[in-house]
């Protein structure tokens, strides 16, 4: 799908990058932004990430053929409620949220008439704000769509084609499966990174090297955004923390000279699996 | 200290980078390498990381004014035993090991006559081998020296001056304090990263983004090297894992909508402390 009029609701780092990315591949697409602060809209306009900016979502979705919700996950439902009466007949709606079960369920329960498709482009940054937007943020990254039996197949293909057009590699899974797997590779690592920073003495933080800074980079993300993600996905996160604890139990049992070979195998296996995850 | 004849025992990524770094700031310094494989010595010679290569440590330390042990931590003691009879009278010896209590104790107990100073330049990579050596590996990184009451002060200052000459920022602490603090900011993060990879389903590893890859980069390091570090520092590591578990307990208690504000504070505080650790 190549939208002619794209509505981006929320023009922060992700929404701004989306506008820049679309305009870099389809210069004839008109990008309409919604933001609740005028200064953000002005910044997005100045960067060329949007062509028009509104502080009213109803105005921002008018006549749009594709609407992308780019607000924090806790506001996605409210945004859908606000735009529902104003969508064009054939409009397709998707989002960029890091959790999918809640918003997909809400869209189906409260707005069965909207052609909504859950998306999670796995791109972002620990930075926040449209000033950090990048036109190539989505390129070569994975995007997961989360269709259900209720999802309009034409809308699904349109949304997948849209992300593919920005250079993304598409995967599909159910909303529940998405939330479980993404918890393991994204929400849990964030929780662990934050815990790793939190437990440090000041004297230790004074000695950190590149390894520590890379391992904890994600913990630099916005606390409010991540709070919402953690709470929305809290059951999966608690289960994932439990499984990490089991993995640490295994390691602790190997911390003796008698288990030297098994410890090496455990570390080698981790290094190999991490290496395998690098391949696209 | 500007050595005229530097002996680098072990010419892998660290030893090779050391040779390149020294030659980039002191072209008149002669760098002598020891390696147990001829191919490694040839590669180091070809890269210009060393001027002469020997497969006998005794030959490599002859007439050297500074000797730097760059072997894996489990081989440091043996290497010190092997070179002890062949060191020049005024030779200063240091090392680059990630743990310090064992080697400093061993040097004082078995070789009180050697002017040994424990060093830990906090630079490295998950890669291995002289082919990944970089002349700027040490620049702007922290180097910790671990003197004790038995350390020769002149030798300590010589070693610190040497690292400072490569652009490093010097810190001092006791060997025991070093091993405890570095466990928290280096060995524990490595253990956690490996556990994070180990617990993943294949389907989840298929969905990883940049956040996961950065958070687990250190887990790509050599299993044998890290096994040795973990075993040498196992008491600190077990204690650190215990404290991380406590930090995760705290987080789990906050995973309810009722604790929403406290959860946000916990995440914000982690982000702030991580930001503070970025400053040099």
Coordinates of C-alpha atoms in Angstrom, one line a residue:
Chain A
X1 CA 0.0 0.0 0.0
X2 CA 1.2 3.5 -0.9
X3 CA -1.0 5.9 1.0
X4 CA -1.8 9.2 -0.6
X5 CA -2.8 10.8 2.6
X6 CA -1.2 9.4 5.8
X7 CA -2.2 10.4 9.2
X8 CA 0.4 10.1 12.0
X9 CA -1.1 10.5 15.4
X10 CA 1.7 11.4 17.8
X11 CA 4.8 13.0 16.3
X12 CA 7.5 12.0 18.7
X13 CA 10.6 10.0 17.7
X14 CA 8.6 7.2 16.1
X15 CA 5.9 9.3 14.5
X16 CA 8.4 11.9 13.2
X17 CA 10.7 9.1 11.8
X18 CA 7.6 7.6 10.1
X19 CA 6.8 10.9 8.4
X20 CA 10.4 11.3 7.2
X21 CA 10.6 7.7 6.1
X22 CA 7.4 7.9 4.1
X23 CA 8.4 11.1 2.4
X24 CA 11.7 9.7 1.5
X25 CA 10.1 6.8 -0.5
X26 CA 6.9 8.5 -1.6
X27 CA 7.3 12.3 -2.1
X28 CA 3.7 12.6 -3.3
X29 CA 2.2 11.3 0.0
X30 CA 0.7 14.0 2.1
X31 CA 1.6 13.4 5.8
X32 CA -0.8 14.9 8.4
X33 CA 0.4 15.0 12.0
X34 CA -1.5 15.2 15.3
X35 CA 0.2 16.4 18.5
X36 CA -1.2 17.8 21.6
X37 CA 1.5 20.4 21.9
X38 CA 1.8 23.1 19.2
X39 CA 5.6 23.3 19.7
X40 CA 6.0 19.6 18.8
X41 CA 3.9 20.1 15.6
X42 CA 6.0 23.1 14.6
X43 CA 9.2 21.1 15.1
X44 CA 7.8 18.3 13.0
X45 CA 6.8 20.7 10.3
X46 CA 10.2 22.4 10.4
X47 CA 11.9 19.0 10.0
X48 CA 9.7 18.1 7.1
X49 CA 8.3 15.1 8.9
X50 CA 4.7 16.3 8.4
X51 CA 3.0 18.6 5.9
X52 CA 0.2 19.7 8.1
X53 CA -0.2 19.6 11.9
X54 CA -3.3 19.6 14.1
X55 CA -3.9 19.5 17.8
X56 CA -7.3 17.7 17.1
X57 CA -7.1 14.0 16.1
X58 CA -10.5 14.3 14.3
X59 CA -9.0 17.0 12.0
X60 CA -5.8 14.9 11.5
X61 CA -7.5 11.8 10.3
X62 CA -10.0 13.4 7.9
X63 CA -9.8 11.8 4.4
X64 CA -6.7 9.8 5.4
X65 CA -6.4 6.5 3.7
X66 CA -3.9 5.2 6.3
X67 CA -3.8 6.2 10.0
X68 CA -0.9 5.2 12.2
X69 CA -1.3 5.6 16.0
X70 CA 2.1 6.6 17.4
X71 CA 1.1 7.5 20.9
X72 CA 2.3 5.7 24.1
X73 CA 0.5 2.4 24.5
X74 CA -1.6 3.6 27.4
X75 CA -3.2 6.2 25.1
X76 CA -3.9 4.0 22.1
X77 CA -7.4 3.0 23.1
X78 CA -8.5 6.6 23.9
X79 CA -7.1 7.7 20.6
X80 CA -9.0 5.1 18.7
X81 CA -12.2 6.2 20.5
X82 CA -11.6 9.8 19.5
X83 CA -10.9 9.2 15.8
X84 CA -13.5 6.5 15.2
X85 CA -16.4 8.8 14.2
X86 CA -14.2 10.8 11.8
X87 CA -12.4 8.1 9.8
X88 CA -12.9 7.9 6.0
X89 CA -14.9 4.9 4.8
X90 CA -12.0 2.9 3.4
X91 CA -9.4 4.1 6.0
X92 CA -7.0 1.5 7.3
X93 CA -5.8 2.0 10.9
X94 CA -2.6 0.6 12.5
X95 CA -0.3 1.4 15.3
X96 CA 3.3 1.1 16.5
X97 CA 2.7 0.0 20.1
X98 CA 5.1 -2.4 21.9
X99 CA 2.2 -4.4 23.3
X100 CA -0.6 -5.8 21.0
X101 CA -3.1 -7.9 23.0
X102 CA -4.8 -4.9 24.7
X103 CA -5.2 -2.6 21.7
X104 CA -6.3 -5.4 19.3
X105 CA -8.9 -6.6 21.8
X106 CA -10.1 -3.1 22.4
X107 CA -10.4 -2.3 18.7
X108 CA -12.4 -5.5 18.1
X109 CA -14.7 -5.0 21.1
X110 CA -15.3 -1.3 20.9
X111 CA -14.7 -0.6 17.2
X112 CA -15.5 -3.7 15.1
X113 CA -16.3 -1.5 12.1
X114 CA -12.8 0.0 12.0
X115 CA -10.3 -1.7 9.7
X116 CA -7.6 -2.0 12.4
X117 CA -4.4 -4.0 12.1
X118 CA -2.0 -4.3 15.0
X119 CA 1.6 -3.5 14.1
X120 CA 4.8 -3.4 16.0
X121 CA 7.8 -2.0 14.0
X122 CA 10.8 -3.1 16.1
X123 CA 12.6 0.2 15.8
X124 CA 13.2 3.0 18.2
X125 CA 15.7 4.5 20.5
X126 CA 16.2 5.4 24.1
X127 CA 15.9 9.0 23.0
X128 CA 12.6 10.8 22.9
X129 CA 11.2 13.6 20.8
X130 CA 10.8 14.5 17.1
X131 CA 14.2 16.2 17.1
X132 CA 15.7 12.7 17.2
X133 CA 13.6 11.4 14.2
X134 CA 15.5 9.6 11.5
X135 CA 14.3 8.7 8.0
X136 CA 16.0 5.3 8.1
X137 CA 14.8 4.2 11.5
X138 CA 12.7 1.4 10.1
X139 CA 15.0 0.2 7.4
X140 CA 16.1 -3.5 7.8
X141 CA 14.3 -3.8 11.1
X142 CA 11.6 -6.4 11.9
X143 CA 7.9 -5.4 11.9
X144 CA 5.4 -7.7 13.5
X145 CA 1.8 -7.6 12.5
X146 CA -0.8 -9.3 14.8
X147 CA -3.9 -10.3 12.8
X148 CA -6.7 -12.3 14.3
X149 CA -9.7 -14.1 12.7
X150 CA -11.5 -10.7 12.8
X151 CA -8.8 -8.8 10.9
X152 CA -9.8 -7.6 7.4
X153 CA -7.3 -9.4 5.1
X154 CA -7.1 -6.6 2.6
X155 CA -6.3 -4.1 5.4
X156 CA -3.7 -6.6 6.7
X157 CA -2.0 -6.8 3.3
X158 CA -2.1 -3.0 2.9
X159 CA -0.5 -2.5 6.3
X160 CA 2.2 -5.1 5.6
X161 CA 2.9 -3.6 2.2
X162 CA 3.2 -0.2 3.8
X163 CA 5.9 -1.3 6.3
X164 CA 7.6 -3.4 3.6
X165 CA 7.8 -0.2 1.5
X166 CA 9.8 1.4 4.3
X167 CA 12.4 -1.4 4.1
X168 CA 11.0 -3.5 7.0
X169 CA 11.1 -7.3 7.3
X170 CA 7.6 -8.5 8.1
X171 CA 6.6 -11.2 10.6
X172 CA 3.2 -12.3 11.7
X173 CA 1.9 -13.7 15.0
X174 CA -1.1 -13.6 17.2
X175 CA -1.4 -10.7 19.6
X176 CA -0.9 -13.0 22.6
X177 CA 2.1 -14.7 21.1
X178 CA 3.6 -11.3 20.2
X179 CA 3.3 -10.0 23.7
X180 CA 4.9 -13.1 25.2
X181 CA 7.8 -13.3 22.7
X182 CA 8.5 -9.5 22.7
X183 CA 8.4 -9.5 26.5
X184 CA 11.3 -12.0 26.4
X185 CA 13.4 -10.1 23.9
X186 CA 12.5 -6.5 24.7
X187 CA 10.5 -5.9 27.9
X188 CA 12.5 -8.3 30.0
X189 CA 15.9 -7.0 28.8
X190 CA 14.7 -3.5 29.7
X191 CA 13.7 -4.6 33.1
X192 CA 17.0 -6.3 33.7
X193 CA 19.0 -3.4 32.4
X194 CA 17.1 -1.1 34.8
X195 CA 17.7 -3.5 37.7
X196 CA 21.4 -3.7 36.8
X197 CA 21.7 0.1 37.0
X198 CA 19.6 0.3 40.2
X199 CA 21.7 -2.2 42.2
X200 CA 25.0 -0.4 41.5
X201 CA 27.0 1.5 44.2
X202 CA 28.1 4.9 43.0
X203 CA 31.7 3.8 43.3
X204 CA 31.0 1.0 40.8
X205 CA 29.2 3.3 38.3
X206 CA 32.4 5.4 38.3
X207 CA 34.2 2.4 36.8
X208 CA 31.9 1.4 34.0
X209 CA 33.2 0.6 30.5
X210 CA 31.6 0.2 27.1
X211 CA 30.3 -3.2 28.0
X212 CA 28.1 -1.9 30.9
X213 CA 26.9 1.1 28.9
X214 CA 25.8 -1.1 25.9
X215 CA 24.2 -3.6 28.2
X216 CA 22.2 -0.9 29.9
X217 CA 21.5 1.5 27.0
X218 CA 17.9 0.5 26.8
X219 CA 17.4 1.5 30.5
X220 CA 17.9 5.1 29.4
X221 CA 14.4 5.0 27.8
X222 CA 11.5 7.2 29.1
X223 CA 10.2 5.9 32.4
X224 CA 6.6 6.8 31.7
X225 CA 6.5 5.0 28.3
X226 CA 8.1 1.9 29.8
X227 CA 5.9 2.0 32.9
X228 CA 2.9 1.7 30.6
X229 CA 4.4 -1.2 28.6
X230 CA 5.4 -3.0 31.8
X231 CA 1.9 -2.7 33.3
X232 CA 0.1 -3.6 30.1
X233 CA 2.3 -6.7 29.8
X234 CA 2.8 -7.5 33.5
X235 CA 1.8 -11.1 33.4
X236 CA 4.2 -12.0 30.7
X237 CA 6.9 -9.9 32.4
X238 CA 6.5 -11.6 35.7
X239 CA 6.7 -15.0 34.0
X240 CA 9.8 -13.9 32.0
X241 CA 11.6 -12.7 35.2
X242 CA 10.8 -16.1 36.7
X243 CA 12.4 -17.9 33.7
X244 CA 15.5 -15.6 33.9
X245 CA 15.8 -16.5 37.6
X246 CA 15.8 -20.2 36.6
X247 CA 18.6 -19.5 34.1
X248 CA 20.6 -17.7 36.8
X249 CA 20.0 -20.7 39.1
X250 CA 21.6 -22.9 36.4
X251 CA 24.6 -20.5 36.2
X252 CA 25.0 -20.4 39.9
X253 CA 25.3 -24.2 40.1
X254 CA 28.1 -24.0 37.6
X255 CA 30.2 -21.5 39.5
X256 CA 32.6 -24.1 41.0
X257 CA 36.0 -25.3 39.7
X258 CA 34.5 -28.8 39.4
X259 CA 31.9 -27.6 36.8
X260 CA 34.6 -25.8 34.8
X261 CA 33.8 -27.5 31.5
X262 CA 30.1 -27.3 31.9
X263 CA 30.4 -23.5 32.7
X264 CA 32.4 -23.0 29.5
X265 CA 29.8 -24.9 27.5
X266 CA 27.1 -22.7 29.0
X267 CA 28.9 -19.6 28.1
X268 CA 29.9 -20.8 24.6
X269 CA 26.3 -21.8 23.9
X270 CA 25.1 -18.3 24.9
X271 CA 27.8 -16.7 22.6
X272 CA 26.7 -19.0 19.7
X273 CA 23.0 -18.3 20.1
X274 CA 23.6 -14.6 20.3
X275 CA 25.8 -14.8 17.2
X276 CA 23.0 -16.7 15.4
X277 CA 20.5 -13.9 16.4
X278 CA 22.6 -11.4 14.6
X279 CA 21.9 -12.8 11.1
X280 CA 19.0 -11.1 9.5
Chain B
X1 CA 57.0 5.9 32.1
X2 CA 58.0 5.6 28.5
X3 CA 59.5 2.1 28.1
X4 CA 62.4 1.6 25.6
X5 CA 61.8 -2.1 25.4
X6 CA 58.3 -3.4 26.1
X7 CA 57.5 -7.0 26.4
X8 CA 53.9 -8.0 25.6
X9 CA 53.2 -11.6 26.8
X10 CA 50.2 -12.8 24.8
X11 CA 49.4 -11.0 21.5
X12 CA 45.7 -11.4 21.1
X13 CA 43.2 -8.5 20.8
X14 CA 44.5 -6.8 23.9
X15 CA 48.2 -7.5 23.5
X16 CA 48.1 -6.6 19.8
X17 CA 46.2 -3.4 20.5
X18 CA 48.7 -2.5 23.2
X19 CA 51.6 -2.9 20.8
X20 CA 49.9 -0.7 18.2
X21 CA 49.0 1.9 20.8
X22 CA 52.5 2.1 22.2
X23 CA 54.1 2.4 18.7
X24 CA 51.6 5.1 17.8
X25 CA 52.8 7.3 20.7
X26 CA 56.4 6.2 21.0
X27 CA 57.8 5.1 17.7
X28 CA 61.2 4.5 19.3
X29 CA 59.9 1.9 21.7
X30 CA 60.8 -1.7 20.7
X31 CA 57.9 -4.0 21.3
X32 CA 58.7 -7.7 21.9
X33 CA 55.8 -10.2 21.7
X34 CA 55.4 -13.7 23.1
X35 CA 52.8 -16.1 21.7
X36 CA 52.6 -19.8 21.9
X37 CA 51.5 -20.1 18.2
X38 CA 53.8 -19.0 15.5
X39 CA 50.9 -17.9 13.3
X40 CA 49.7 -15.4 15.9
X41 CA 53.2 -13.9 16.2
X42 CA 53.5 -13.7 12.4
X43 CA 50.1 -11.9 12.2
X44 CA 51.2 -9.5 15.0
X45 CA 54.5 -8.8 13.2
X46 CA 52.6 -8.2 9.9
X47 CA 50.3 -5.7 11.6
X48 CA 53.2 -3.9 13.1
X49 CA 51.9 -4.6 16.6
X50 CA 55.3 -6.1 17.6
X51 CA 58.8 -5.8 16.3
X52 CA 60.1 -9.2 17.4
X53 CA 58.1 -12.3 18.3
X54 CA 59.1 -15.3 20.4
X55 CA 57.4 -18.5 21.4
X56 CA 59.4 -18.6 24.6
X57 CA 58.5 -16.1 27.4
X58 CA 62.0 -16.1 28.7
X59 CA 63.3 -14.8 25.4
X60 CA 60.5 -12.2 25.2
X61 CA 61.2 -10.6 28.5
X62 CA 65.0 -10.3 28.2
X63 CA 66.2 -6.8 28.8
X64 CA 62.6 -5.4 28.8
X65 CA 62.1 -2.5 31.1
X66 CA 58.3 -3.0 31.1
X67 CA 56.5 -6.4 30.8
X68 CA 52.8 -6.6 30.4
X69 CA 51.0 -9.9 30.9
X70 CA 48.2 -10.1 28.4
X71 CA 47.2 -13.8 28.7
X72 CA 43.9 -15.1 30.0
X73 CA 43.6 -14.6 33.8
X74 CA 43.9 -18.4 34.5
X75 CA 47.4 -18.3 32.9
X76 CA 48.8 -15.2 34.6
X77 CA 50.3 -17.0 37.5
X78 CA 52.0 -19.6 35.4
X79 CA 53.4 -16.9 33.1
X80 CA 54.8 -15.0 36.1
X81 CA 56.5 -18.2 37.3
X82 CA 58.0 -18.7 33.9
X83 CA 59.5 -15.2 33.4
X84 CA 60.6 -14.6 37.0
X85 CA 64.2 -15.9 36.6
X86 CA 64.7 -14.0 33.3
X87 CA 63.6 -10.5 34.2
X88 CA 66.0 -7.6 34.0
X89 CA 67.0 -6.1 37.4
X90 CA 64.9 -2.9 37.1
X91 CA 62.0 -4.5 35.1
X92 CA 58.5 -3.5 36.1
X93 CA 55.8 -6.1 35.5
X94 CA 52.0 -5.4 35.1
X95 CA 49.1 -7.2 33.6
X96 CA 45.7 -6.5 31.9
X97 CA 43.6 -9.2 33.8
X98 CA 39.9 -8.6 34.6
X99 CA 40.4 -10.0 38.1
X100 CA 43.1 -8.7 40.5
X101 CA 43.0 -10.4 43.9
X102 CA 44.5 -13.7 42.7
X103 CA 47.3 -12.5 40.6
X104 CA 48.4 -9.7 43.1
X105 CA 48.3 -12.3 46.0
X106 CA 50.3 -14.8 43.9
X107 CA 52.9 -12.2 42.8
X108 CA 53.4 -11.2 46.5
X109 CA 53.6 -14.7 47.8
X110 CA 55.6 -16.4 45.2
X111 CA 57.6 -13.5 43.7
X112 CA 58.1 -10.8 46.3
X113 CA 61.3 -9.7 44.5
X114 CA 59.4 -8.8 41.3
X115 CA 58.2 -5.3 40.9
X116 CA 54.7 -6.2 40.0
X117 CA 51.7 -3.8 39.8
X118 CA 48.2 -5.1 39.1
X119 CA 46.4 -3.2 36.3
X120 CA 43.0 -3.6 34.6
X121 CA 42.6 -1.4 31.5
X122 CA 38.8 -1.4 31.0
X123 CA 39.0 -1.8 27.3
X124 CA 38.3 -4.8 25.1
X125 CA 35.8 -6.3 22.8
X126 CA 33.7 -9.4 22.4
X127 CA 36.0 -10.2 19.5
X128 CA 39.1 -12.3 19.8
X129 CA 42.5 -12.3 18.1
X130 CA 45.2 -10.0 17.0
X131 CA 43.4 -9.3 13.7
X132 CA 40.9 -7.2 15.7
X133 CA 43.6 -5.1 17.4
X134 CA 43.1 -1.4 17.4
X135 CA 45.6 1.3 18.2
X136 CA 43.0 3.4 19.9
X137 CA 41.5 0.7 22.1
X138 CA 42.7 2.2 25.3
X139 CA 42.1 5.9 24.6
X140 CA 39.7 7.6 27.0
X141 CA 38.9 4.3 28.8
X142 CA 39.4 3.8 32.5
X143 CA 42.4 1.9 33.8
X144 CA 42.4 0.6 37.4
X145 CA 45.6 -0.1 39.2
X146 CA 45.5 -2.2 42.4
X147 CA 48.4 -1.4 44.6
X148 CA 48.9 -2.9 48.1
X149 CA 51.2 -2.0 51.0
X150 CA 53.8 -4.3 49.4
X151 CA 53.7 -2.5 46.0
X152 CA 56.8 -0.6 45.0
X153 CA 55.7 3.0 44.7
X154 CA 58.1 3.9 41.9
X155 CA 56.8 0.9 39.9
X156 CA 53.2 1.9 40.6
X157 CA 53.9 5.4 39.2
X158 CA 55.7 4.0 36.2
X159 CA 52.8 1.8 35.4
X160 CA 50.2 4.5 35.8
X161 CA 52.3 6.9 33.7
X162 CA 52.5 4.2 31.0
X163 CA 48.7 3.8 30.8
X164 CA 48.2 7.5 31.0
X165 CA 50.5 7.9 28.1
X166 CA 48.1 5.8 26.1
X167 CA 45.2 8.2 26.9
X168 CA 43.7 6.2 29.8
X169 CA 42.0 7.6 32.8
X170 CA 43.6 6.2 35.9
X171 CA 41.8 5.0 39.1
X172 CA 43.2 3.1 42.1
X173 CA 41.7 0.7 44.5
X174 CA 42.6 -2.4 46.4
X175 CA 42.6 -5.8 44.6
X176 CA 39.6 -7.0 46.7
X177 CA 37.7 -3.8 46.1
X178 CA 38.5 -3.9 42.4
X179 CA 37.1 -7.5 42.1
X180 CA 33.9 -6.6 43.9
X181 CA 33.1 -3.4 42.0
X182 CA 34.2 -4.8 38.6
X183 CA 32.1 -7.9 39.2
X184 CA 29.1 -5.6 39.5
X185 CA 29.7 -3.6 36.4
X186 CA 31.3 -6.2 34.2
X187 CA 31.1 -9.8 35.3
X188 CA 27.5 -9.6 36.5
X189 CA 26.3 -7.9 33.3
X190 CA 28.1 -10.6 31.3
X191 CA 26.4 -13.3 33.3
X192 CA 23.0 -11.7 32.9
X193 CA 23.5 -11.2 29.2
X194 CA 24.4 -14.8 28.8
X195 CA 21.4 -15.9 30.9
X196 CA 19.1 -13.6 28.8
X197 CA 20.2 -15.3 25.6
X198 CA 20.1 -18.8 27.1
X199 CA 16.5 -18.5 28.3
X200 CA 15.1 -17.4 24.8
X201 CA 13.0 -19.6 22.6
X202 CA 14.2 -19.8 19.0
X203 CA 11.0 -18.0 17.9
X204 CA 11.9 -15.1 20.2
X205 CA 15.5 -14.8 18.9
X206 CA 14.0 -14.5 15.5
X207 CA 12.4 -11.2 16.6
X208 CA 15.2 -9.4 18.3
X209 CA 15.9 -5.8 17.6
X210 CA 18.8 -3.5 18.3
X211 CA 17.9 -3.2 22.0
X212 CA 18.4 -6.9 22.6
X213 CA 21.5 -7.1 20.5
X214 CA 23.2 -4.2 22.4
X215 CA 22.0 -5.6 25.8
X216 CA 23.6 -9.0 25.0
X217 CA 26.6 -7.9 23.0
X218 CA 29.0 -8.8 25.8
X219 CA 27.6 -12.4 25.9
X220 CA 29.3 -12.9 22.5
X221 CA 32.7 -13.0 24.3
X222 CA 34.9 -16.0 24.4
X223 CA 33.5 -18.7 26.7
X224 CA 36.9 -19.9 27.9
X225 CA 38.1 -16.5 28.9
X226 CA 34.9 -15.7 30.7
X227 CA 34.8 -19.1 32.4
X228 CA 38.2 -18.3 34.0
X229 CA 37.0 -14.9 35.1
X230 CA 33.8 -16.2 36.6
X231 CA 35.6 -19.0 38.5
X232 CA 38.3 -16.7 39.8
X233 CA 35.7 -14.2 41.0
X234 CA 32.9 -16.6 41.8
X235 CA 32.3 -15.4 45.4
X236 CA 31.7 -11.8 44.3
X237 CA 29.6 -13.0 41.3
X238 CA 27.3 -15.2 43.5
X239 CA 26.8 -12.2 45.8
X240 CA 26.2 -9.9 42.9
X241 CA 23.6 -12.2 41.4
X242 CA 21.9 -12.2 44.8
X243 CA 21.7 -8.5 44.8
X244 CA 20.3 -8.4 41.3
X245 CA 17.7 -10.8 42.4
X246 CA 16.7 -8.4 45.2
X247 CA 16.5 -5.6 42.7
X248 CA 14.2 -7.8 40.6
X249 CA 12.1 -8.5 43.7
X250 CA 11.6 -4.8 44.1
X251 CA 10.5 -4.5 40.5
X252 CA 8.1 -7.4 40.7
X253 CA 6.4 -5.8 43.7
X254 CA 5.8 -2.6 41.5
X255 CA 4.2 -4.5 38.6
X256 CA 0.6 -3.6 39.6
X257 CA -1.6 -0.7 38.4
X258 CA -1.7 0.5 42.1
X259 CA 2.1 1.0 42.1
X260 CA 2.0 2.9 38.8
X261 CA 3.7 6.0 40.1
X262 CA 6.4 4.1 42.1
X263 CA 7.1 2.0 39.0
X264 CA 7.6 5.1 37.0
X265 CA 9.9 6.5 39.6
X266 CA 11.9 3.3 39.7
X267 CA 12.4 3.4 35.9
X268 CA 13.1 7.1 35.8
X269 CA 15.8 6.7 38.5
X270 CA 17.4 3.9 36.6
X271 CA 17.4 6.1 33.4
X272 CA 19.0 9.0 35.4
X273 CA 21.7 6.9 37.0
X274 CA 22.6 5.3 33.7
X275 CA 22.8 8.8 32.1
X276 CA 25.0 9.9 35.0
X277 CA 27.4 7.0 34.3
X278 CA 27.9 8.2 30.7
X279 CA 29.8 11.2 31.8
X280 CA 33.6 10.7 31.7

